[in-house]
Short mmCIF file of C-alpha atoms in Angstrom, two decimals:
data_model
loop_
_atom_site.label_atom_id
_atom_site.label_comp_id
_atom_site.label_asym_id
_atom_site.label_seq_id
_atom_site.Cartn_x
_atom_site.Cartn_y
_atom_site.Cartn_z
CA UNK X 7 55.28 17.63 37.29
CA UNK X 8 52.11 16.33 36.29
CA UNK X 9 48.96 18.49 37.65
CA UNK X 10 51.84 21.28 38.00
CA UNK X 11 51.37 25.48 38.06
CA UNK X 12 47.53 25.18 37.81
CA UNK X 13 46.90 28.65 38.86
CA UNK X 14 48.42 29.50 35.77
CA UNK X 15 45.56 31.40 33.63
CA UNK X 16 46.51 29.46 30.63
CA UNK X 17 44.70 26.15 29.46
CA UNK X 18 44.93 23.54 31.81
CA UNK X 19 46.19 20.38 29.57
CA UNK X 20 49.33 22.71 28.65
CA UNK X 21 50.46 23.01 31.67
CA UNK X 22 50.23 18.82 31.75
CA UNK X 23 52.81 18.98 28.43
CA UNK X 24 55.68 17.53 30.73
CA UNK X 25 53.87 14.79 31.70
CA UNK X 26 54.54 12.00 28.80
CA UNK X 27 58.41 12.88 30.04
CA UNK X 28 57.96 12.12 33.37
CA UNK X 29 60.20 10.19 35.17
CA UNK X 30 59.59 8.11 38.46
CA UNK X 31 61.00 9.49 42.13
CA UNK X 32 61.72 5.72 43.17
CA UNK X 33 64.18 3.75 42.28
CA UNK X 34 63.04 0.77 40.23
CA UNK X 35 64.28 -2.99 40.07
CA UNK X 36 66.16 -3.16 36.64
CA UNK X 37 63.93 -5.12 34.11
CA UNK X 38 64.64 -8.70 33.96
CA UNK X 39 64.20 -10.48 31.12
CA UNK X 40 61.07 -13.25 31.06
CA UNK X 41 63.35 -16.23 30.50
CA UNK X 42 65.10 -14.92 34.17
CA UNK X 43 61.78 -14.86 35.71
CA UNK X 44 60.68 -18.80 33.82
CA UNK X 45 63.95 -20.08 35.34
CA UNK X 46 63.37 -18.50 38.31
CA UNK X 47 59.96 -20.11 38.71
CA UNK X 48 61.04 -23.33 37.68
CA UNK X 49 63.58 -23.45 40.24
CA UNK X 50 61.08 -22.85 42.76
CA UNK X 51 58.22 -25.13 41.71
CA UNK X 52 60.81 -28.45 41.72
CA UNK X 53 62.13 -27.40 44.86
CA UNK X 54 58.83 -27.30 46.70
CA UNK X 55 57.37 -30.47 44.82
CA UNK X 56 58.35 -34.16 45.90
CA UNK X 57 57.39 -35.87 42.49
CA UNK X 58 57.83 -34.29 38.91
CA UNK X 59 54.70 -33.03 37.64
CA UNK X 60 51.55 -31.59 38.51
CA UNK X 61 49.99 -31.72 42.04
CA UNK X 62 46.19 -31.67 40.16
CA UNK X 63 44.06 -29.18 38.86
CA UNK X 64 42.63 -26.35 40.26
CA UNK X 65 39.21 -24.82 39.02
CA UNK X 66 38.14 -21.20 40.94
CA UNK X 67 34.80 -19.72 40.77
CA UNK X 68 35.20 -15.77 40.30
CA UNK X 69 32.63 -13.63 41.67
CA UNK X 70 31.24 -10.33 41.58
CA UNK X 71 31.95 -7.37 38.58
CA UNK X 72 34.41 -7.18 36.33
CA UNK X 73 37.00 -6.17 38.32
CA UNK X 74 36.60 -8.30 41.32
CA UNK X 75 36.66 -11.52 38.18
CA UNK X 76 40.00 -9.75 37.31
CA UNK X 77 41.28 -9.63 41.31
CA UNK X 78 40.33 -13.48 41.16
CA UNK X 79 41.35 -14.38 38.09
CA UNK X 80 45.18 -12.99 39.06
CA UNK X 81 44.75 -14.83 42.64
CA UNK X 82 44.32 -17.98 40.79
CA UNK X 83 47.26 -17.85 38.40
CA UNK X 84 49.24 -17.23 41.86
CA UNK X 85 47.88 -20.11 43.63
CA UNK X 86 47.93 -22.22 40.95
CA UNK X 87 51.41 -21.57 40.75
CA UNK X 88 52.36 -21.73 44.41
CA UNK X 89 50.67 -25.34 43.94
CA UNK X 90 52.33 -26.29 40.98
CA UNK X 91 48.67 -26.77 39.69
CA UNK X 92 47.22 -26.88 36.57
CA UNK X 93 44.70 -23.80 36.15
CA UNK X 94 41.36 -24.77 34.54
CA UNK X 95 40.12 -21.56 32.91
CA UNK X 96 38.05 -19.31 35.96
CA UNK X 97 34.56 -19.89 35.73
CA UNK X 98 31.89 -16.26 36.23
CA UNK X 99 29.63 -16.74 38.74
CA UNK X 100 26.05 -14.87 37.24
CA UNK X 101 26.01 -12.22 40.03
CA UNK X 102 22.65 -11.46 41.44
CA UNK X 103 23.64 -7.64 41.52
CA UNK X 104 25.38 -7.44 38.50
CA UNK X 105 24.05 -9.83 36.36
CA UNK X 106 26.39 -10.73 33.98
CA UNK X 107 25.93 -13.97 32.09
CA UNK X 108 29.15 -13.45 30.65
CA UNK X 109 31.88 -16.03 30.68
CA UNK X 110 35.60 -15.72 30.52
CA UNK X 111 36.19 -15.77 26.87
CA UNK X 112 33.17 -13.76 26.59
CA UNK X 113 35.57 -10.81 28.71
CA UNK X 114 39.14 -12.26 27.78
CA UNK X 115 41.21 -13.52 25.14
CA UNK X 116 41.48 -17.33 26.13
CA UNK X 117 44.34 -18.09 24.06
CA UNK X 118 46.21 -14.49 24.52
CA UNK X 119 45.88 -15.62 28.41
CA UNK X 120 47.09 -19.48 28.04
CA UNK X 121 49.81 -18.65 25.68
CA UNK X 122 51.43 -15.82 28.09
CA UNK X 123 51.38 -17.76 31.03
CA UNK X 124 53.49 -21.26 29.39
CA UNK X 125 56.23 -21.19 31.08
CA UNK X 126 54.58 -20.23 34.35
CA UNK X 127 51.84 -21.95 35.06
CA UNK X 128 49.89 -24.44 32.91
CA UNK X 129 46.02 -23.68 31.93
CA UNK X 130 43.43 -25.37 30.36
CA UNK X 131 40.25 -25.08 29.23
CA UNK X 132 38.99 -28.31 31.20
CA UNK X 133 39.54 -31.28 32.66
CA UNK X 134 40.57 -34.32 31.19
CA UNK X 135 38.03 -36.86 30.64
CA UNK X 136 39.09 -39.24 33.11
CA UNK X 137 38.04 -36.34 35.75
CA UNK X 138 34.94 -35.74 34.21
CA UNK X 139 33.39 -39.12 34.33
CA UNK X 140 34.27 -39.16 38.02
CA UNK X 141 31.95 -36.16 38.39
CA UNK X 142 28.92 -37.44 36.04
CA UNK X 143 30.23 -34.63 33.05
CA UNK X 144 29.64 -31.94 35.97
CA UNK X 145 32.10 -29.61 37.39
CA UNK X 146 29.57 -28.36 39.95
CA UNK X 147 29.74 -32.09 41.54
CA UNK X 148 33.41 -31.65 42.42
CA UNK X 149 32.79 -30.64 46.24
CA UNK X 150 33.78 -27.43 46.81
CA UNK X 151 37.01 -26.38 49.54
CA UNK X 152 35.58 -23.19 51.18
CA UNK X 153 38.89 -21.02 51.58
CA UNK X 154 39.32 -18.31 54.40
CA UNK X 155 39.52 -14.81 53.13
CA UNK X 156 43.43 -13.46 52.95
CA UNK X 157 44.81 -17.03 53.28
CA UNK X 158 48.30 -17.41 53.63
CA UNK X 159 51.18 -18.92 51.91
CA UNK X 160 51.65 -21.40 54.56
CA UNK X 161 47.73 -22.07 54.38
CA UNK X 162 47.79 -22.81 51.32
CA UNK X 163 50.76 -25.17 51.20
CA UNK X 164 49.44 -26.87 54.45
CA UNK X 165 45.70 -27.40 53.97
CA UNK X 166 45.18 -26.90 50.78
CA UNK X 167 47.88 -28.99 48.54
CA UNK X 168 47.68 -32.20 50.47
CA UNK X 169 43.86 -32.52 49.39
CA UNK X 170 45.05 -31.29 45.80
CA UNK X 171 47.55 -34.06 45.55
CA UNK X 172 44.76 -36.60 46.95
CA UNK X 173 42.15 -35.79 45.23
CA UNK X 174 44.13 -34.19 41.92
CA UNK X 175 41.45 -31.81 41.93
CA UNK X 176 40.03 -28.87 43.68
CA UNK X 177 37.16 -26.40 43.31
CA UNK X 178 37.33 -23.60 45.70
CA UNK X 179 34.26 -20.59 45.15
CA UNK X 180 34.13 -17.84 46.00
CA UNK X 181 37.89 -16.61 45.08
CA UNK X 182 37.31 -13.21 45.99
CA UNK X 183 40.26 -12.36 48.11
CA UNK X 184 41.15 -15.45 48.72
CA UNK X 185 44.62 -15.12 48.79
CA UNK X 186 46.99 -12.95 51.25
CA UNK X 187 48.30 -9.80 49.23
CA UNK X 188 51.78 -10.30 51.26
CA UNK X 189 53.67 -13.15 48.95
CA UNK X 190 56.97 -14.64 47.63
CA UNK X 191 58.51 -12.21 45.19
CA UNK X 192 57.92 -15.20 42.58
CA UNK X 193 54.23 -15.34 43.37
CA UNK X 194 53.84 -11.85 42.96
CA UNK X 195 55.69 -11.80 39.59
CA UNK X 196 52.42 -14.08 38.53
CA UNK X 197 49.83 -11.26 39.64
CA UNK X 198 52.14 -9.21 37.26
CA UNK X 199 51.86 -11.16 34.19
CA UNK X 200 48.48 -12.60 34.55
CA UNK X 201 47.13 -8.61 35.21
CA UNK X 202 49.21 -6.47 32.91
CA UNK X 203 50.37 -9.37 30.00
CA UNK X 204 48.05 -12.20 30.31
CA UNK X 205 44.79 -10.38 30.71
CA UNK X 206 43.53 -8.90 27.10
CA UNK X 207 39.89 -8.19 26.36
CA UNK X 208 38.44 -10.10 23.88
CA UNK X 209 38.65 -9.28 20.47
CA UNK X 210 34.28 -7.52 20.24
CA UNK X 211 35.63 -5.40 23.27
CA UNK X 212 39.39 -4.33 21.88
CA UNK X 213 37.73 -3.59 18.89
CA UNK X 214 35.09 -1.04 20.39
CA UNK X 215 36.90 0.19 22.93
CA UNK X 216 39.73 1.19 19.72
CA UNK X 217 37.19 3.27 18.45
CA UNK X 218 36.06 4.63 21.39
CA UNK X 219 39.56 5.91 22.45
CA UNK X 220 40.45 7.26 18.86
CA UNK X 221 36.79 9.26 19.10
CA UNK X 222 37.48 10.57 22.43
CA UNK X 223 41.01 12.36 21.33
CA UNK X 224 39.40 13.43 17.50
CA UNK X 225 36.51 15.16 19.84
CA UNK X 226 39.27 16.89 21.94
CA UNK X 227 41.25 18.31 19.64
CA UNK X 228 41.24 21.30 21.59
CA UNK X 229 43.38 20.24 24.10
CA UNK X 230 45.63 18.51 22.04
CA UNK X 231 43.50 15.11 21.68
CA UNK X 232 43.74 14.33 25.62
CA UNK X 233 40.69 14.25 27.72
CA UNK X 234 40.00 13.84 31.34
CA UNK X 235 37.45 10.18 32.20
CA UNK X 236 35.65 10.65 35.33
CA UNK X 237 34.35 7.24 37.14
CA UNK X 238 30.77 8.95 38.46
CA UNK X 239 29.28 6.37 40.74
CA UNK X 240 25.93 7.97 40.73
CA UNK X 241 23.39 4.72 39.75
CA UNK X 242 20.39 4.22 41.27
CA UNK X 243 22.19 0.99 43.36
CA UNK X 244 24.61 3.10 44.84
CA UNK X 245 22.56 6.05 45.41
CA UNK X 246 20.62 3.23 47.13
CA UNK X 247 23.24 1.54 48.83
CA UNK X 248 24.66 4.41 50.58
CA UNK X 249 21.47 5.26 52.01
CA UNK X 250 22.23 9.25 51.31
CA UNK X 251 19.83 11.67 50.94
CA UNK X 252 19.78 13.99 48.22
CA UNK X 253 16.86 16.18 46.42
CA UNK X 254 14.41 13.84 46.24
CA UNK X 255 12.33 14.48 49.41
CA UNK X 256 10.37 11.68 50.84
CA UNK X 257 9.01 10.53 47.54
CA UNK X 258 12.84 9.50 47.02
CA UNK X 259 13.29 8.11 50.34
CA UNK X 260 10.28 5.96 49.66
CA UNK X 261 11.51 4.39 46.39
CA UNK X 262 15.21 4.12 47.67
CA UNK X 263 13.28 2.12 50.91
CA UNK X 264 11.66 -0.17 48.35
CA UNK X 265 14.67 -0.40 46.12
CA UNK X 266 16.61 -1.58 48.87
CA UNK X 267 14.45 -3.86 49.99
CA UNK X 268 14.30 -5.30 46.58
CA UNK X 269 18.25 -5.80 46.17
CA UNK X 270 18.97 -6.80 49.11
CA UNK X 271 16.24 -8.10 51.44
CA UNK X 272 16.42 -6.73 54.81
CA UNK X 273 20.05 -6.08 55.03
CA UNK X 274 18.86 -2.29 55.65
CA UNK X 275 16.25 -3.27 58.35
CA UNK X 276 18.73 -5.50 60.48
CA UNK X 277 18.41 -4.32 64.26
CA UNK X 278 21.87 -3.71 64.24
CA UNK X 279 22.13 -1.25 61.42
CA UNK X 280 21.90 2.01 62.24
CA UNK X 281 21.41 4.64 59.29
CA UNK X 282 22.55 8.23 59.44
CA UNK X 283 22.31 9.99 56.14
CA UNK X 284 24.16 12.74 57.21
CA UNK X 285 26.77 11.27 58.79
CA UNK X 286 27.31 9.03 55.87
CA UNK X 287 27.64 12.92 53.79
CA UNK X 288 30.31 14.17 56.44
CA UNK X 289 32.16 10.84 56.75
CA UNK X 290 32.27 11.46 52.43
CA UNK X 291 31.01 8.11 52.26
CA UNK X 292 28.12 9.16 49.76
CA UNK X 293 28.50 9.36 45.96
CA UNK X 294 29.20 12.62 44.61
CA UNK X 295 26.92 14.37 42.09
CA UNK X 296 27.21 15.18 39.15
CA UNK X 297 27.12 18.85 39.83
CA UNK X 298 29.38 18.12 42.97
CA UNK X 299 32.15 16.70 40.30
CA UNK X 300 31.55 19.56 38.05
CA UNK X 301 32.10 22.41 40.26
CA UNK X 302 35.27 20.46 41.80
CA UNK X 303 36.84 20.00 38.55
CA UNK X 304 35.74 23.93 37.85
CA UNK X 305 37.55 24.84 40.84
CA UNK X 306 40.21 23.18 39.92
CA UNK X 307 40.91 24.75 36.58
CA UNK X 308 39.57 22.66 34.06
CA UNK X 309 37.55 24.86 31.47
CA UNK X 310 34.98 24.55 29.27
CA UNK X 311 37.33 23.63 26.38
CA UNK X 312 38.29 20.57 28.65
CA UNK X 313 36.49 17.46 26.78
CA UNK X 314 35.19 14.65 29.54
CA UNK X 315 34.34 10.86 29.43
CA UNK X 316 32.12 9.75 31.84
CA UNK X 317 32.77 5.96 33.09
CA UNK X 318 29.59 4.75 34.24
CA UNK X 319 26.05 2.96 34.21
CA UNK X 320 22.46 4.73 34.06
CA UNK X 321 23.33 7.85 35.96
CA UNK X 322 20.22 8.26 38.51
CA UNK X 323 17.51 10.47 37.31
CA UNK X 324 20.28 11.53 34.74
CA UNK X 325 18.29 14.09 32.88
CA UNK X 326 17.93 15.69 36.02
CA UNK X 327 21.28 15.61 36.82
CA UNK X 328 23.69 15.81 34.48
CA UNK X 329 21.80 18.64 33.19
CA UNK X 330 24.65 21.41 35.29
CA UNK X 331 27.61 18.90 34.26
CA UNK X 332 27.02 19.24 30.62
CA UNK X 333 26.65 23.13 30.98
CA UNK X 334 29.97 23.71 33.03
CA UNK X 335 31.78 21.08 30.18
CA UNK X 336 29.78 21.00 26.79
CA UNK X 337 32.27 18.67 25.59
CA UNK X 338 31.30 15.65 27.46
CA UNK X 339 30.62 12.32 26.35
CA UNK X 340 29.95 8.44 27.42
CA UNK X 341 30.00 5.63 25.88
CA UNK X 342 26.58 5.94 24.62
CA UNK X 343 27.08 9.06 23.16
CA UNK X 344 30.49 7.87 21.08
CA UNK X 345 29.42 4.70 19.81
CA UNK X 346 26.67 3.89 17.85
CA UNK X 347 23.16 1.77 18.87
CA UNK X 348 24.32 -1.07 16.58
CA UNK X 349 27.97 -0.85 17.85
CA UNK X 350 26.07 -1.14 21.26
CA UNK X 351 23.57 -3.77 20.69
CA UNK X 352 26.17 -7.02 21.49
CA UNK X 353 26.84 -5.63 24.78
CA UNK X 354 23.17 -4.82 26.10
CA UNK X 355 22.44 -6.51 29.17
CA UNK X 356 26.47 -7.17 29.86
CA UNK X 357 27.41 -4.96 33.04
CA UNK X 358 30.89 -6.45 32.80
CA UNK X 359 31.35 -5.96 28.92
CA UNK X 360 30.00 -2.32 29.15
CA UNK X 361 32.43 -1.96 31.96
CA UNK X 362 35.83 -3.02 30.31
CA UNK X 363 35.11 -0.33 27.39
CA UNK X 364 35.06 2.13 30.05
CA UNK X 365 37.90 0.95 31.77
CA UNK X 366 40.09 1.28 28.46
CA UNK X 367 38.49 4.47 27.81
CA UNK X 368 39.15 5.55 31.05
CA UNK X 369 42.84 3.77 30.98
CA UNK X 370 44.72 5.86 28.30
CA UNK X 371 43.20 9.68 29.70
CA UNK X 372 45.44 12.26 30.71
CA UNK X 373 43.45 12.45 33.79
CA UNK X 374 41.05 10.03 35.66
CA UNK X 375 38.95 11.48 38.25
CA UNK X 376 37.54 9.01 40.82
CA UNK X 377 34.64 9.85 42.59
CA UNK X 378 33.89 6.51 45.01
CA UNK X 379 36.19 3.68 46.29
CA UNK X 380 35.51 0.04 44.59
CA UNK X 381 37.44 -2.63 42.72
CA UNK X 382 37.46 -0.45 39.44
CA UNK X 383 39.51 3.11 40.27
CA UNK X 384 41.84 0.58 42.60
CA UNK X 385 42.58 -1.45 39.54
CA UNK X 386 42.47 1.26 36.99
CA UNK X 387 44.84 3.77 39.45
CA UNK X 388 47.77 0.81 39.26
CA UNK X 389 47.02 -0.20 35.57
CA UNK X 390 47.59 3.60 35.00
CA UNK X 391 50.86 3.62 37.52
CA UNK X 392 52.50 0.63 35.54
CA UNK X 393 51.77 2.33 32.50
CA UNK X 394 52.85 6.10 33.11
CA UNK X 395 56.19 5.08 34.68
CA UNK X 396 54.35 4.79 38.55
CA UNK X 397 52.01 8.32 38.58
CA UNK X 398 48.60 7.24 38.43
CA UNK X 399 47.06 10.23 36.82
CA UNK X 400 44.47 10.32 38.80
CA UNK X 401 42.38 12.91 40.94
CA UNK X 402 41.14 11.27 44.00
CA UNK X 403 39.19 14.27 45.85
CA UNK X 404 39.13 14.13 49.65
CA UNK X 405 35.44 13.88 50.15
CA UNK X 406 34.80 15.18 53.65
CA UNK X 407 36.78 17.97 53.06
CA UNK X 408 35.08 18.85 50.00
CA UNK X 409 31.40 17.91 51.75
CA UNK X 410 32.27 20.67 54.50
CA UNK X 411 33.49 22.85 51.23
CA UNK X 412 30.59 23.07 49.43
CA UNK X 413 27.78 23.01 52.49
CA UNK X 414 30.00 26.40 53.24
CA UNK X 415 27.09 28.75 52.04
CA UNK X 416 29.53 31.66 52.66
CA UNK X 417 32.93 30.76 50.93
CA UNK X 418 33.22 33.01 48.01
CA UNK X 419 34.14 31.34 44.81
CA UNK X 420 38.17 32.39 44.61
CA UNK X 421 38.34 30.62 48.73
CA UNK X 422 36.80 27.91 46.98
CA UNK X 423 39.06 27.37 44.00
CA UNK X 424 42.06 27.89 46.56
CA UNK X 425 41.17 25.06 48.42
CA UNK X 426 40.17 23.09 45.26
CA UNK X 427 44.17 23.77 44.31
CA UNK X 428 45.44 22.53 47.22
CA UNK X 429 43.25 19.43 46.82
CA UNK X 430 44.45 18.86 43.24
CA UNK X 431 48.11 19.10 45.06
CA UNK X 432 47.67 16.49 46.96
CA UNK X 433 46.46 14.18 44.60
CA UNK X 434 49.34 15.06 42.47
CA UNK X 435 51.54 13.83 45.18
CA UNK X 436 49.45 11.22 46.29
CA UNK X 437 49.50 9.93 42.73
CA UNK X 438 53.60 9.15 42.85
CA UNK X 439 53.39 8.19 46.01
CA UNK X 440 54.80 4.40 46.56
CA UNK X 441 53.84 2.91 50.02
CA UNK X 442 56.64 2.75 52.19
CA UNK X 443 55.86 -0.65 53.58
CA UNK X 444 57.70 -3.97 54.22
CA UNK X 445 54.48 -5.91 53.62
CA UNK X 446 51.61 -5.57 51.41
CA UNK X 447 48.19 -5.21 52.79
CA UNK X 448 44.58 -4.57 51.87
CA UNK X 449 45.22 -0.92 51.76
CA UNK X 450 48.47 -1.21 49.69
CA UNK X 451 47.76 -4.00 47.20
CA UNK X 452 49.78 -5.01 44.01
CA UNK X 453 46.64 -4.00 41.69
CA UNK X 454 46.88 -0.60 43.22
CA UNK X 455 50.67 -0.48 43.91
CA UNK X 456 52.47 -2.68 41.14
CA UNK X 457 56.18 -0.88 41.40
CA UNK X 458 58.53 -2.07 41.85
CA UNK X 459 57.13 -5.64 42.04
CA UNK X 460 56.10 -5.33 38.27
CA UNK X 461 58.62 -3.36 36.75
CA UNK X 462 60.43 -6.25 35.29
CA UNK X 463 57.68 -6.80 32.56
CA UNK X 464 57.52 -2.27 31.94
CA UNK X 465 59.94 -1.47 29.28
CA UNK X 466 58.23 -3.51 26.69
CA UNK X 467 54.64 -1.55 27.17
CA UNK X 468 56.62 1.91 27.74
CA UNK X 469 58.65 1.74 24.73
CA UNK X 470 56.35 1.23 22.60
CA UNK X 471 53.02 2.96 24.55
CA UNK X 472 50.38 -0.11 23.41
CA UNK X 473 47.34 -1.37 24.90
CA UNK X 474 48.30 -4.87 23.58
CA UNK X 475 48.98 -6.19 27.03
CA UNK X 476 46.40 -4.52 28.83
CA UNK X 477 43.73 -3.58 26.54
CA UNK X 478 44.88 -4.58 23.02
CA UNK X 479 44.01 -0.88 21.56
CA UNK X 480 45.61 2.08 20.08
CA UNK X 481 49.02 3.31 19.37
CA UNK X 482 49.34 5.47 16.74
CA UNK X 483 47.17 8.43 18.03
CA UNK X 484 48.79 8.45 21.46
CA UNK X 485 52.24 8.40 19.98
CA UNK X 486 51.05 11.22 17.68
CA UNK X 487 49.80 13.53 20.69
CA UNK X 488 53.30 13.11 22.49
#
């Protein structure tokens, strides 16, 4: 069992040797081959359809980082085909948090992503002409069709396909969550290809992100060429956003005021908003520290031999504070530290590019360690579960428990390492856990939970272990650290 016998005094990562043979607790649907799943699909689309061909074209307007694109970008493939609609390719919407310029071939391979959906759902890379000239050359003039959050099936095939087959176009933006995680078994097999076939970075990122990977296992070497990634959310935003207190004092408390007030104008000052720093801590809504992640992984076993990528943006006062990390684990490394400033230069000033090499970094580790919720562990957690035969691989701490933990001035270090076992334990189960539900929800969505619903398109990635699908990197130095 992966994360097994960790009180063993021997090196952590053996003890994880049984984990590239482990097998799934849950009985799987039996892979079906794509033609199945085309016919399939076909069937459906001319049974719902009163007239051969298209009902229009849909164009979506994706919003926020990269990972909320990549929720909206597999929303739209669905919808478009529930709608029998031609796709146009999802525009980026410049974020005014991230901000992102990029655009979707900037992030994605635009023919990898039209080619792997034929047979599903049509895309293009605009409109025809005709359509154009209606709206003066200017997709913005196409009126936009606000869509509730979570709509349904029946919403969609009610409200929103009449206008579609009126108009033969529709812009809807935003398409964050726009669409009700609980579909058709059909629709859901589109979240599935769009996410885990469709979906390839673009050929700057695969490249890096190659490198990157191949670095991380010739630097841990060690420990057999596997490493652990740990998402630290510790930036000054969410620092910020969480309205925690930490060392600072009130000089910090001053600049986090202003910083605030900065991002996101008055939000914080609303009457109705109250603020409790230290409620926020024992609620384990703030972001852990460096240090805090350090002495948790510590406690948990890993040693100093244990090599560490850190997926993140400009740690807060980082000096400052990854100064204990880096002494508890020598071996630790980012993406700055493992590529060069020339390798790096192209993605400067690209949240969402920097983001997708730490996601494939992060993707193929023998452990990822998430420290804060988001779009980016909930994504990366089921990526990881569709590739590793449903275990996620992933240490997701409970956070209150391990605020009371280490506030405990009196727990001796052995009480403390107990209870860090136990948490480890828990994530180990957690991590094969499949939600025993009838419907899917926010809490137990297909990018977080893809089994069984994906595991007709598995036995091509598992056979073979490739990022082609997902990240379109490495295969030989995986297969040689089996």
């Amino acid at each position: 069992m992966f994360l097994s016998s960790i009180s063993s005094k021997c090196c952590f990562f053996l003890q994880l040797s049984s984990v590239w043979k482990y097998k799934r607790r849950v009985k799987v649907q039996k892979p079906c081959p794509n033609s199945t799943a085309r016919n399939h699909f076909s069937m459906y689309r001319t049974s719902i359809m009163e007239s051969p061909g298209s009902s229009g074209y849909l164009i979506v307007d994706a919003n926020g980082g990269l990972n909320q694109q990549r929720s909206a970008i597999c929303n739209a493939v669905a919808v478009a085909g529930l709608l029998n609609a031609i796709l146009v390719i999802p525009r980026f919407e410049l974020n005014s948090v991230w901000r992102d310029p990029s655009q979707f071939g900037d992030i994605y391979d635009e023919e990898h992503f039209i080619n792997n959906l034929k047979g599903y759902v049509n895309v293009v890379r605009e409109l025809p002409e005709a359509l154009m000239e209606r709206y003066d050359q200017n997709i913005s003039n196409i009126p936009n069709f606000r869509v509730q959050a979570w709509a349904t099936v029946n919403y969609y095939l009610g409200v929103v396909l009449p206008i579609l087959r009126d108009q033969r176009v529709i812009r809807i933006a935003p398409f964050a969550n726009r669409l009700t995680m609980n579909v058709p078994s059909h629709i859901q097999l589109l979240r599935c290809i769009t996410n885990y076939k469709a979906l390839k970075f673009s050929p700057p990122i695969s490249s890096l992100a190659e490198k990157l990977v191949s670095r991380m296992i010739e630097r841990s070497s060690m420990t057999g060429g596997k490493y652990v990634s740990v998402h630290l959310r510790f930036e000054q935003d969410m620092v910020a956003f969480s309205c925690c207190v930490y060392e600072g004092g009130e000089a910090e408390k001053l600049k986090m005021d202003s910083f605030r007030e900065q991002e996101w104008k008055g939000k914080f000052k609303r009457k109705d908003r109250v603020i409790v720093p230290a409620l926020n801590r024992i609620e384990g809504k703030c972001p852990l520290t460096p240090v805090e992640v350090g002495l948790m992984l510590r406690g948990m076993g890993f040693d100093n031999n244990t090599s560490i990528y850190i997926a993140s943006g400009k740690i807060y006062q980082a000096e400052k504070h990854l100064a204990p990390l880096q002494e508890m684990f020598p071996l630790l490394y980012t993406k700055e530290s493992l590529a060069t400033p020339d390798e790096l230069a192209p993605f400067e000033g690209h949240s969402s590019k920097l983001a997708a090499l730490d996601y494939t970094v992060s993707l193929f580790s023998e452990v990822f360690v998430t420290t804060q919720g988001g779009n980016f562990p909930q994504f990366l957690m089921g990526h990881r579960r569709f590739l590793f035969n449903g275990h996620s691989k992933t240490i997701k701490p409970d956070k209150r428990k391990l605020v009371v933990l280490l506030q405990d001035m009196d727990i001796s270090w052995k009480a403390f390492k107990d209870e860090m076992e136990v948490m480890l334990a828990e994530s180990d189960r957690k991590g094969m856990m499949v939600p025993r539900v009838k419907k899917f929800n926010r809490k137990t969505s297909i990018y977080t939970y893809p089994l069984p619903e994906c595991a007709c398109l598995q036995s091509s990635n598992n056979s073979t272990f490739r990022l082609t699908e997902g990240a379109n990197v490495l295969n030989s130095h995986h297969e040689s650290t089996r």
